[in-house]
mmCIF file of C-alpha atoms in Angstrom:
data_model
loop_
_atom_site.group_PDB
_atom_site.id
_atom_site.type_symbol
_atom_site.label_atom_id
_atom_site.label_comp_id
_atom_site.label_asym_id
_atom_site.label_seq_id
_atom_site.Cartn_x
_atom_site.Cartn_y
_atom_site.Cartn_z
ATOM 1 C CA MET A 1 23.088 8.121 -19.308
ATOM 2 C CA ASN A 2 22.548 12.082 -20.323
ATOM 3 C CA THR A 3 21.250 11.163 -23.556
ATOM 4 C CA LEU A 4 18.501 9.419 -24.959
ATOM 5 C CA THR A 5 19.745 6.183 -27.003
ATOM 6 C CA GLN A 6 18.375 5.899 -30.720
ATOM 7 C CA VAL A 7 16.785 2.281 -29.703
ATOM 8 C CA GLN A 8 13.634 2.781 -27.339
ATOM 9 C CA PRO A 9 11.958 -0.278 -25.715
ATOM 10 C CA SER A 10 8.313 -1.545 -25.709
ATOM 11 C CA VAL A 11 6.538 -0.993 -22.470
ATOM 12 C CA THR A 12 3.266 -3.098 -21.916
ATOM 13 C CA PRO A 13 1.887 -2.042 -18.246
ATOM 14 C CA PHE A 14 -0.474 -4.201 -16.196
ATOM 15 C CA PHE A 15 -2.309 -3.299 -13.630
ATOM 16 C CA HIS A 16 -3.188 -4.613 -10.048
ATOM 17 C CA ALA A 17 -6.240 -3.075 -9.233
ATOM 18 C CA PRO A 18 -6.405 -4.471 -5.496
ATOM 19 C CA THR A 19 -2.750 -2.980 -4.373
ATOM 20 C CA GLY A 20 -3.050 -0.450 -6.896
ATOM 21 C CA THR A 21 0.180 -1.787 -8.445
ATOM 22 C CA TRP A 22 1.859 -1.439 -12.027
ATOM 23 C CA THR A 23 3.647 -4.159 -13.765
ATOM 24 C CA TYR A 24 6.008 -4.082 -16.805
ATOM 25 C CA VAL A 25 7.320 -5.366 -19.617
ATOM 26 C CA VAL A 26 9.802 -3.831 -20.939
ATOM 27 C CA ALA A 27 11.413 -5.410 -24.063
ATOM 28 C CA ASP A 28 13.923 -4.776 -27.205
ATOM 29 C CA PRO A 29 11.294 -4.726 -30.249
ATOM 30 C CA ALA A 30 14.487 -6.131 -32.369
ATOM 31 C CA SER A 31 15.444 -9.245 -30.200
ATOM 32 C CA ARG A 32 12.618 -10.211 -28.022
ATOM 33 C CA ALA A 33 15.010 -9.840 -25.396
ATOM 34 C CA ALA A 34 13.136 -9.130 -22.444
ATOM 35 C CA ALA A 35 12.433 -7.508 -18.003
ATOM 36 C CA VAL A 36 9.539 -8.109 -15.860
ATOM 37 C CA ILE A 37 9.828 -5.533 -13.693
ATOM 38 C CA ASP A 38 7.822 -5.634 -9.953
ATOM 39 C CA PRO A 39 5.592 -8.603 -10.901
ATOM 40 C CA VAL A 40 2.672 -8.990 -8.262
ATOM 41 C CA LEU A 41 1.357 -12.364 -6.487
ATOM 42 C CA ASP A 42 -2.359 -12.715 -5.939
ATOM 43 C CA TYR A 43 -3.300 -12.599 -2.124
ATOM 44 C CA ASP A 44 -6.362 -12.886 -0.320
ATOM 45 C CA TRP A 45 -5.771 -11.351 3.111
ATOM 46 C CA ARG A 46 -9.082 -12.821 4.436
ATOM 47 C CA SER A 47 -8.419 -16.600 3.477
ATOM 48 C CA GLY A 48 -4.412 -16.494 3.812
ATOM 49 C CA ARG A 49 -4.702 -17.620 0.516
ATOM 50 C CA THR A 50 -2.467 -16.682 -2.972
ATOM 51 C CA GLY A 51 -3.019 -16.883 -6.683
ATOM 52 C CA THR A 52 -1.264 -16.822 -10.080
ATOM 53 C CA LYS A 53 -4.064 -15.164 -12.582
ATOM 54 C CA SER A 54 -1.885 -11.743 -12.372
ATOM 55 C CA ALA A 55 1.152 -13.519 -13.309
ATOM 56 C CA ASP A 56 -0.576 -15.865 -15.568
ATOM 57 C CA ALA A 57 -1.613 -13.076 -17.755
ATOM 58 C CA LEU A 58 2.306 -12.074 -18.163
ATOM 59 C CA ILE A 59 3.169 -15.203 -18.868
ATOM 60 C CA ALA A 60 0.997 -15.524 -21.408
ATOM 61 C CA HIS A 61 1.557 -12.305 -22.858
ATOM 62 C CA CYS A 62 5.580 -12.522 -23.299
ATOM 63 C CA ALA A 63 4.312 -16.387 -24.753
ATOM 64 C CA ASN A 64 2.416 -14.381 -27.366
ATOM 65 C CA GLU A 65 4.818 -11.850 -27.565
ATOM 66 C CA ARG A 66 7.901 -14.152 -28.400
ATOM 67 C CA LEU A 67 9.626 -12.654 -25.463
ATOM 68 C CA GLU A 68 13.062 -14.022 -23.781
ATOM 69 C CA VAL A 69 12.570 -13.121 -20.206
ATOM 70 C CA GLY A 70 16.253 -12.343 -18.916
ATOM 71 C CA TRP A 71 15.517 -10.033 -15.914
ATOM 72 C CA ILE A 72 12.666 -10.524 -13.190
ATOM 73 C CA LEU A 73 13.233 -6.749 -11.586
ATOM 74 C CA GLU A 74 12.369 -5.259 -7.989
ATOM 75 C CA THR A 75 12.484 -2.306 -7.256
ATOM 76 C CA HIS A 76 12.796 -2.270 -3.893
ATOM 77 C CA ALA A 77 10.715 -4.938 -1.149
ATOM 78 C CA HIS A 78 7.167 -4.197 -1.303
ATOM 79 C CA ALA A 79 5.108 -3.460 1.539
ATOM 80 C CA ASP A 80 1.948 -3.711 -0.171
ATOM 81 C CA HIS A 81 1.832 -6.785 -2.395
ATOM 82 C CA LEU A 82 3.798 -9.712 -2.821
ATOM 83 C CA SER A 83 5.904 -10.229 -5.160
ATOM 84 C CA ALA A 84 5.431 -13.112 -8.224
ATOM 85 C CA ALA A 85 9.223 -13.403 -9.212
ATOM 86 C CA PRO A 86 9.338 -16.880 -8.061
ATOM 87 C CA TYR A 87 6.907 -17.986 -9.533
ATOM 88 C CA LEU A 88 7.420 -16.257 -12.781
ATOM 89 C CA GLN A 89 10.897 -17.338 -13.093
ATOM 90 C CA SER A 90 9.768 -21.360 -12.695
ATOM 91 C CA ARG A 91 8.052 -20.759 -16.165
ATOM 92 C CA LEU A 92 10.046 -17.679 -18.200
ATOM 93 C CA GLY A 93 13.477 -18.253 -16.484
ATOM 94 C CA GLY A 94 15.802 -15.474 -16.308
ATOM 95 C CA ARG A 95 17.382 -14.159 -13.096
ATOM 96 C CA ILE A 96 15.561 -12.219 -9.894
ATOM 97 C CA ALA A 97 17.415 -9.073 -9.108
ATOM 98 C CA ILE A 98 16.558 -6.299 -6.557
ATOM 99 C CA GLY A 99 19.003 -3.394 -5.186
ATOM 100 C CA ARG A 100 21.609 -4.579 -2.643
ATOM 101 C CA GLY A 101 20.049 -2.505 -0.154
ATOM 102 C CA ILE A 102 17.887 -5.570 0.623
ATOM 103 C CA LEU A 103 20.561 -6.648 3.110
ATOM 104 C CA GLN A 104 19.850 -3.919 5.443
ATOM 105 C CA VAL A 105 16.243 -4.439 4.855
ATOM 106 C CA GLN A 106 16.355 -8.079 5.723
ATOM 107 C CA ALA A 107 18.355 -7.705 8.520
ATOM 108 C CA THR A 108 16.180 -4.708 9.891
ATOM 109 C CA PHE A 109 13.120 -6.999 9.472
ATOM 110 C CA LYS A 110 14.401 -10.086 10.912
ATOM 111 C CA ARG A 111 15.117 -8.193 13.945
ATOM 112 C CA ILE A 112 11.334 -6.807 13.962
ATOM 113 C CA PHE A 113 9.860 -10.036 13.617
ATOM 114 C CA GLY A 114 12.449 -11.741 15.389
ATOM 115 C CA LEU A 115 12.831 -14.147 12.775
ATOM 116 C CA GLY A 116 15.210 -17.260 13.910
ATOM 117 C CA ALA A 117 18.778 -18.360 12.327
ATOM 118 C CA ASP A 118 16.856 -20.247 9.688
ATOM 119 C CA PHE A 119 16.103 -16.806 7.820
ATOM 120 C CA THR A 120 19.054 -16.014 6.134
ATOM 121 C CA ALA A 121 19.558 -12.492 5.674
ATOM 122 C CA ASP A 122 22.082 -11.967 3.379
ATOM 123 C CA GLY A 123 20.240 -11.969 -0.138
ATOM 124 C CA SER A 124 20.962 -15.034 -1.058
ATOM 125 C CA GLN A 125 17.059 -15.316 -2.290
ATOM 126 C CA PHE A 126 18.212 -13.532 -5.254
ATOM 127 C CA ASP A 127 19.949 -13.903 -8.269
ATOM 128 C CA ALA A 128 21.389 -10.407 -8.725
ATOM 129 C CA LEU A 129 21.982 -7.979 -5.987
ATOM 130 C CA LEU A 130 22.363 -4.289 -8.078
ATOM 131 C CA VAL A 131 24.123 -1.270 -7.238
ATOM 132 C CA ASP A 132 24.583 2.325 -8.435
ATOM 133 C CA GLY A 133 25.488 1.983 -12.345
ATOM 134 C CA ASP A 134 25.259 -1.738 -12.876
ATOM 135 C CA ARG A 135 23.901 -3.059 -15.975
ATOM 136 C CA VAL A 136 20.685 -4.917 -17.213
ATOM 137 C CA ASP A 137 20.706 -5.124 -21.100
ATOM 138 C CA LEU A 138 18.072 -6.140 -22.621
ATOM 139 C CA GLY A 139 19.199 -6.767 -26.361
ATOM 140 C CA ALA A 140 20.778 -4.077 -28.167
ATOM 141 C CA ILE A 141 18.957 -1.672 -25.550
ATOM 142 C CA PRO A 142 21.527 -0.497 -22.637
ATOM 143 C CA GLY A 143 19.830 -0.976 -18.951
ATOM 144 C CA HIS A 144 21.573 0.614 -15.972
ATOM 145 C CA VAL A 145 20.805 0.694 -12.526
ATOM 146 C CA ILE A 146 20.059 3.396 -10.749
ATOM 147 C CA ALA A 147 19.989 3.909 -6.900
ATOM 148 C CA ALA A 148 17.057 5.445 -5.439
ATOM 149 C CA PRO A 149 16.953 5.109 -1.899
ATOM 150 C CA GLY A 150 14.492 6.950 0.835
ATOM 151 C CA HIS A 151 11.494 5.021 0.996
ATOM 152 C CA THR A 152 13.468 2.136 1.579
ATOM 153 C CA SER A 153 17.378 1.708 1.620
ATOM 154 C CA ASP A 154 17.133 -0.959 -1.618
ATOM 155 C CA SER A 155 15.210 1.106 -3.798
ATOM 156 C CA VAL A 156 16.824 1.360 -7.609
ATOM 157 C CA ALA A 157 15.250 2.767 -10.432
ATOM 158 C CA TYR A 158 15.759 1.284 -13.795
ATOM 159 C CA PHE A 159 16.806 2.905 -16.745
ATOM 160 C CA PHE A 160 16.112 1.336 -20.385
ATOM 161 C CA GLY A 161 16.711 3.917 -24.045
ATOM 162 C CA ASP A 162 14.151 6.206 -22.998
ATOM 163 C CA ALA A 163 11.941 4.871 -20.122
ATOM 164 C CA LEU A 164 12.880 5.284 -16.389
ATOM 165 C CA PHE A 165 11.034 2.880 -14.185
ATOM 166 C CA VAL A 166 11.285 4.849 -10.851
ATOM 167 C CA GLY A 167 9.199 2.085 -8.259
ATOM 168 C CA ASP A 168 8.192 3.875 -5.344
ATOM 169 C CA THR A 169 9.809 7.232 -5.310
ATOM 170 C CA VAL A 170 7.333 9.575 -7.097
ATOM 171 C CA PHE A 171 3.611 8.855 -8.317
ATOM 172 C CA MET A 172 2.260 10.833 -10.848
ATOM 173 C CA PRO A 173 2.169 14.299 -10.409
ATOM 174 C CA ASP A 174 -0.858 14.716 -9.240
ATOM 175 C CA GLY A 175 -0.048 11.863 -6.866
ATOM 176 C CA GLY A 176 3.118 13.300 -5.157
ATOM 177 C CA SER A 177 5.808 11.274 -3.815
ATOM 178 C CA ALA A 178 6.264 7.946 -1.701
ATOM 179 C CA ARG A 179 6.000 7.416 2.548
ATOM 180 C CA CYS A 180 9.578 7.680 4.140
ATOM 181 C CA ASP A 181 8.514 5.960 7.372
ATOM 182 C CA PHE A 182 9.432 2.229 7.018
ATOM 183 C CA PRO A 183 13.150 1.154 8.803
ATOM 184 C CA GLY A 184 15.377 2.642 6.478
ATOM 185 C CA GLY A 185 13.535 5.583 5.089
ATOM 186 C CA SER A 186 14.728 8.774 5.116
ATOM 187 C CA PRO A 187 12.734 11.883 3.263
ATOM 188 C CA GLY A 188 15.690 14.033 2.809
ATOM 189 C CA VAL A 189 18.015 10.585 1.106
ATOM 190 C CA LEU A 190 14.595 10.650 -0.897
ATOM 191 C CA TYR A 191 14.250 14.328 -1.973
ATOM 192 C CA ASP A 192 18.260 13.352 -3.184
ATOM 193 C CA SER A 193 17.689 10.228 -5.084
ATOM 194 C CA VAL A 194 14.632 12.204 -6.707
ATOM 195 C CA GLN A 195 16.944 15.203 -7.888
ATOM 196 C CA ARG A 196 19.084 12.425 -9.872
ATOM 197 C CA LEU A 197 16.173 10.801 -11.588
ATOM 198 C CA TYR A 198 15.096 14.828 -12.427
ATOM 199 C CA ALA A 199 18.333 15.286 -14.023
ATOM 200 C CA MET A 200 17.335 12.820 -16.565
ATOM 201 C CA PRO A 201 16.659 14.349 -19.983
ATOM 202 C CA ASP A 202 13.116 15.825 -19.909
ATOM 203 C CA ASP A 203 11.612 14.060 -22.566
ATOM 204 C CA THR A 204 12.759 10.305 -20.532
ATOM 205 C CA ARG A 205 9.363 8.495 -20.441
ATOM 206 C CA LEU A 206 8.622 7.918 -16.646
ATOM 207 C CA PHE A 207 7.103 5.021 -15.687
ATOM 208 C CA VAL A 208 5.497 5.045 -12.188
ATOM 209 C CA CYS A 209 4.786 1.412 -9.744
ATOM 210 C CA HIS A 210 1.547 2.527 -8.057
ATOM 211 C CA ASP A 211 -1.587 4.892 -9.142
ATOM 212 C CA TYR A 212 -4.283 5.705 -6.844
ATOM 213 C CA MET A 213 -6.525 7.603 -9.533
ATOM 214 C CA PRO A 214 -6.276 10.710 -6.801
ATOM 215 C CA GLY A 215 -9.284 13.222 -7.410
ATOM 216 C CA GLY A 216 -11.217 10.209 -9.037
ATOM 217 C CA ARG A 217 -9.127 10.849 -12.681
ATOM 218 C CA PRO A 218 -8.767 7.996 -14.837
ATOM 219 C CA LEU A 219 -6.170 5.649 -14.002
ATOM 220 C CA ALA A 220 -2.315 6.408 -15.072
ATOM 221 C CA PHE A 221 0.868 5.031 -15.699
ATOM 222 C CA GLU A 222 3.344 7.551 -17.801
ATOM 223 C CA THR A 223 4.433 10.885 -17.400
ATOM 224 C CA THR A 224 7.649 12.558 -18.304
ATOM 225 C CA VAL A 225 10.620 14.297 -15.959
ATOM 226 C CA ARG A 226 9.515 17.196 -17.317
ATOM 227 C CA GLU A 227 6.205 16.935 -16.119
ATOM 228 C CA GLN A 228 7.301 15.728 -12.782
ATOM 229 C CA LYS A 229 9.795 18.369 -11.894
ATOM 230 C CA ARG A 230 6.676 21.184 -13.198
ATOM 231 C CA SER A 231 3.946 19.549 -11.489
ATOM 232 C CA ASN A 232 4.118 17.430 -9.255
ATOM 233 C CA VAL A 233 2.124 18.227 -6.333
ATOM 234 C CA GLN A 234 4.728 17.177 -3.578
ATOM 235 C CA LEU A 235 8.333 17.083 -4.999
ATOM 236 C CA GLY A 236 7.963 19.427 -7.653
ATOM 237 C CA GLU A 237 12.015 21.146 -8.962
ATOM 238 C CA ARG A 238 11.125 24.771 -6.696
ATOM 239 C CA THR A 239 10.579 22.098 -4.006
ATOM 240 C CA THR A 240 13.403 22.868 -1.319
ATOM 241 C CA ARG A 241 14.920 19.859 0.277
ATOM 242 C CA GLU A 242 14.247 21.583 4.077
ATOM 243 C CA GLY A 243 10.667 21.935 3.022
ATOM 244 C CA TYR A 244 10.258 18.413 1.554
ATOM 245 C CA VAL A 245 11.700 16.694 4.350
ATOM 246 C CA ALA A 246 9.070 19.121 6.717
ATOM 247 C CA PHE A 247 6.390 18.026 4.961
ATOM 248 C CA ARG A 248 6.841 14.419 4.339
ATOM 249 C CA ASN A 249 7.799 13.890 8.179
ATOM 250 C CA GLU A 250 4.039 15.800 8.948
ATOM 251 C CA ARG A 251 2.247 13.622 6.597
ATOM 252 C CA ASP A 252 3.995 10.151 7.069
ATOM 253 C CA ALA A 253 3.122 10.621 11.258
ATOM 254 C CA GLY A 254 -0.742 10.314 10.160
ATOM 255 C CA LEU A 255 -0.418 7.081 7.759
ATOM 256 C CA GLU A 256 -1.293 4.106 8.578
ATOM 257 C CA ALA A 257 0.696 0.744 7.979
ATOM 258 C CA PRO A 258 -0.265 -0.356 4.832
ATOM 259 C CA VAL A 259 -2.438 -4.061 5.107
ATOM 260 C CA LEU A 260 -0.563 -6.415 3.521
ATOM 261 C CA ILE A 261 2.815 -5.228 5.069
ATOM 262 C CA LEU A 262 3.259 -8.639 7.602
ATOM 263 C CA PRO A 263 2.633 -11.069 4.465
ATOM 264 C CA SER A 264 4.310 -9.317 2.105
#
């Protein structure tokens, strides 16, 4: 995974404005094999109603481009939006996958929420539980799983060709990095995970899971490993582990819980 393959994937972003979330459809242009990463199910917290408008836009795109979806990939268990993965699978097929650390996440929240014996914390809700180094190929484009815990214990990144999908590890350079105060989170572990991502080739395209447009700048979703190392305002190449842990702990202590953490 230290060099960029000659075959590069096409990447189509979809933005979910209510939660600031990016979903991606990644495809091999030759075979039309595709993956969907971090799909969002619309949810109105006032009424408790769900909707599929955002997911239906993904389905229409896949149909228009004649894509064969083999994977529906989650970078982690989300606290700020509901997943549309089961709905997409019912329309597009494919295998739903997440990092194997979901077992720890499920066990933790089963205890916190007092869920009964009918809730199985064994990952059986997913078709595949992924670990570092697993393959998630798209046609001729090799896909690799990179364990990236710290924000959550199940966080993973996905690397296809020259494209790296980092979930909630780092945001755009002016947005910094993810909070680490959820159960199972750790700023030191996140720092170590990001160092692995920063070891990728400098020209690697890096795609973030969220953008909140700090300072009112235009919406953005793509940067590079080089730019993250050079310009990330919270976790750049000169940031020390000790300094980052101290910064993250202080900052996270003042953050409120995500609005949708209970339903998600």
